Tab-separated table of C-alpha atoms in Angstrom:
chain	number	residue	atom	x	y	z
A	1	MET	CA	40.776	84.594	122.625
A	2	ARG	CA	43.565	86.681	124.476
A	3	LEU	CA	45.231	83.309	125.334
A	4	SER	CA	45.514	82.224	121.835
A	5	ILE	CA	46.988	85.403	120.606
A	6	TYR	CA	49.404	85.530	123.490
A	7	LEU	CA	50.540	81.931	122.582
A	8	THR	CA	50.833	82.732	119.125
A	9	LEU	CA	52.953	85.780	119.694
A	10	ALA	CA	55.002	83.690	122.432
A	11	CYS	CA	55.801	81.082	119.625
A	12	SER	CA	56.599	83.468	117.007
A	13	VAL	CA	59.116	85.198	119.342
A	14	PHE	CA	60.790	81.858	120.258
A	15	ALA	CA	60.952	80.600	116.804
A	16	PHE	CA	62.719	84.004	116.005
A	17	SER	CA	65.159	83.799	118.511
A	18	GLN	CA	66.366	80.349	117.304
A	19	THR	CA	67.030	81.670	114.124
A	20	PRO	CA	70.232	83.564	113.323
A	21	GLU	CA	70.027	87.171	112.940
A	22	PRO	CA	70.716	87.995	109.088
A	23	THR	CA	74.001	89.699	108.217
A	24	LEU	CA	74.132	93.341	106.833
A	25	ARG	CA	75.015	91.930	103.471
A	26	GLU	CA	72.068	89.513	103.599
A	27	LEU	CA	69.812	92.605	104.405
A	28	ALA	CA	71.287	94.870	101.678
A	29	ASP	CA	71.221	91.848	99.097
A	30	ALA	CA	67.466	91.260	99.944
A	31	ASN	CA	66.955	95.080	99.394
A	32	GLY	CA	69.062	95.699	96.403
A	33	VAL	CA	71.419	97.893	98.472
A	34	ALA	CA	75.107	98.444	97.703
A	35	LEU	CA	76.878	98.196	101.255
A	36	GLY	CA	80.481	98.489	101.177
A	37	ALA	CA	83.812	99.306	102.910
A	38	ALA	CA	86.969	101.335	102.174
A	39	VAL	CA	89.673	98.683	102.298
A	40	TRP	CA	93.555	98.933	102.400
A	41	THR	CA	95.468	95.548	101.243
A	42	ASN	CA	96.781	95.180	104.461
A	43	HIS	CA	93.164	94.988	106.119
A	44	LEU	CA	93.295	91.469	104.152
A	45	ASP	CA	96.118	90.266	106.173
A	46	ILE	CA	93.903	90.008	109.195
A	47	SER	CA	91.816	86.954	108.772
A	48	GLU	CA	88.816	88.428	111.144
A	49	HIS	CA	88.979	91.580	108.865
A	50	ARG	CA	88.597	89.329	105.815
A	51	GLN	CA	85.769	87.522	107.239
A	52	THR	CA	83.785	90.504	108.305
A	53	LEU	CA	84.404	92.111	104.849
A	54	ALA	CA	83.060	89.035	102.906
A	55	GLN	CA	80.251	88.066	105.311
A	56	GLU	CA	78.984	91.762	106.096
A	57	PHE	CA	79.464	93.823	102.748
A	58	ASN	CA	78.698	92.975	99.061
A	59	MET	CA	80.688	95.930	97.748
A	60	LEU	CA	84.499	97.311	98.581
A	61	THR	CA	86.073	100.529	97.687
A	62	PRO	CA	90.250	100.495	97.549
A	63	GLU	CA	91.125	103.204	100.236
A	64	HIS	CA	94.266	104.393	98.263
A	65	GLU	CA	95.413	101.446	96.060
A	66	ALA	CA	93.778	102.658	92.932
A	67	LYS	CA	94.791	106.251	93.290
A	68	MET	CA	97.320	107.757	91.003
A	69	CYS	CA	99.977	108.254	93.427
A	70	MET	CA	99.930	104.582	94.480
A	71	VAL	CA	99.211	103.234	90.710
A	72	GLN	CA	101.796	105.462	88.914
A	73	LYS	CA	104.512	106.810	91.097
A	74	GLN	CA	106.882	107.017	88.226
A	75	ARG	CA	105.752	108.533	84.923
A	76	GLY	CA	104.189	105.653	82.804
A	77	VAL	CA	105.067	102.933	85.072
A	78	PHE	CA	101.969	101.291	86.543
A	79	ASP	CA	101.840	99.045	89.628
A	80	PHE	CA	98.654	97.236	89.815
A	81	ARG	CA	99.613	94.748	92.686
A	82	ALA	CA	97.484	96.182	95.642
A	83	THR	CA	94.631	96.921	93.449
A	84	ASP	CA	94.616	93.564	91.925
A	85	GLU	CA	94.875	92.090	95.381
A	86	LEU	CA	91.680	93.968	96.224
A	87	VAL	CA	89.832	92.973	93.043
A	88	ALA	CA	90.637	89.382	93.383
A	89	PHE	CA	89.325	89.304	97.138
A	90	ALA	CA	86.247	90.904	96.015
A	91	GLU	CA	85.583	88.779	92.844
A	92	ALA	CA	86.375	85.681	95.106
A	93	ASN	CA	83.674	86.963	97.725
A	94	GLN	CA	80.915	87.810	95.005
A	95	MET	CA	81.572	91.608	95.914
A	96	THR	CA	81.446	94.491	93.493
A	97	VAL	CA	84.396	96.889	93.363
A	98	ARG	CA	83.953	100.715	93.265
A	99	GLY	CA	86.864	102.251	91.910
A	100	HIS	CA	88.257	105.251	93.884
A	101	THR	CA	89.860	107.449	92.632
A	102	LEU	CA	91.417	108.077	89.309
A	103	VAL	CA	92.259	111.897	89.777
A	104	TRP	CA	92.464	113.594	93.391
A	105	HIS	CA	94.612	116.547	94.347
A	106	ALA	CA	95.605	114.974	97.687
A	107	CYS	CA	97.187	111.790	95.878
A	108	THR	CA	99.002	113.331	93.048
A	109	PRO	CA	102.549	111.648	92.214
A	110	ASP	CA	105.405	113.881	92.922
A	111	TRP	CA	106.716	113.555	89.346
A	112	ILE	CA	103.582	115.615	88.400
A	113	GLU	CA	103.809	117.934	91.046
A	114	SER	CA	107.604	118.865	90.596
A	115	GLY	CA	107.232	118.602	86.741
A	116	ASN	CA	106.553	121.854	84.547
A	117	PHE	CA	103.914	120.542	82.267
A	118	SER	CA	101.620	122.452	80.122
A	119	ARG	CA	97.906	122.197	80.482
A	120	ASP	CA	97.721	120.127	77.256
A	121	GLU	CA	100.511	117.882	78.856
A	122	LEU	CA	98.524	117.503	81.981
A	123	ILE	CA	95.482	116.493	80.090
A	124	ALA	CA	97.326	114.002	78.067
A	125	ILE	CA	98.848	112.531	81.147
A	126	MET	CA	95.556	112.289	83.190
A	127	ARG	CA	93.861	110.876	80.064
A	128	ASP	CA	96.432	108.323	79.578
A	129	HIS	CA	96.143	107.303	83.194
A	130	ILE	CA	92.424	107.076	83.372
A	131	TYR	CA	92.295	105.027	80.177
A	132	THR	CA	95.087	102.566	81.357
A	133	VAL	CA	93.479	101.882	84.687
A	134	VAL	CA	90.040	101.851	83.633
A	135	GLY	CA	90.938	99.738	80.830
A	136	ARG	CA	92.917	97.213	82.852
A	137	TYR	CA	89.791	96.596	85.090
A	138	LYS	CA	87.118	97.073	82.188
A	139	GLY	CA	84.316	94.584	82.931
A	140	ARG	CA	85.613	93.715	86.540
A	141	ILE	CA	85.036	97.413	88.038
A	142	PRO	CA	81.690	98.738	87.081
A	143	VAL	CA	81.643	102.284	88.608
A	144	TRP	CA	84.631	104.838	89.313
A	145	ASP	CA	85.080	108.286	91.134
A	146	VAL	CA	87.072	109.712	88.037
A	147	VAL	CA	87.813	113.142	89.880
A	148	ASN	CA	87.304	113.545	93.354
A	149	GLU	CA	87.416	116.934	95.157
A	150	ALA	CA	88.289	118.819	91.871
A	151	ILE	CA	87.637	122.210	93.318
C-alpha cells in the first residue's frame, strides 16, 4: 500500500512539474481578485514591461496621467493623450482601469495655486474638472478615486 501511495504522489509531482505555473493574472481571475499596477505611459515604451503588465495584471491605475496637474495644465484646456494611451492599452489587454485621482493636493495645477479664487469658484472648477474627466471615460473606467488625501 505504501508503494502505491508513493507512486501516485510521484506521478502527481511529475505531472505538475511539466505544467507551466499559472500567471498572477490567471490566479487573480480564477479567484475574482482585481490585481493591478500603477503605470506611467513611458512604461509602455518598454516591451518587457508591456508584456509583464498584460500577462500578470488584470487592472491598471494611471500613476499621474489622470491627475488634474497633468490633464488640465491650463484652465479649461484638457489634454487626455496620456490617459487615453493607458486606457487603450488596458482595453486591448482586457484590463480594468482604476481612475486615479481627480483631485489631489500634491498635483494641483499652477493656475489654481496662483489664482485668487473664492470657495464657490474652486468648487465650480473642481466640479467641472471631475465631470469632464469622468464623462470622457464613462463606461471605460468603472472606478475613480475622486479626492485623494483630502485632509
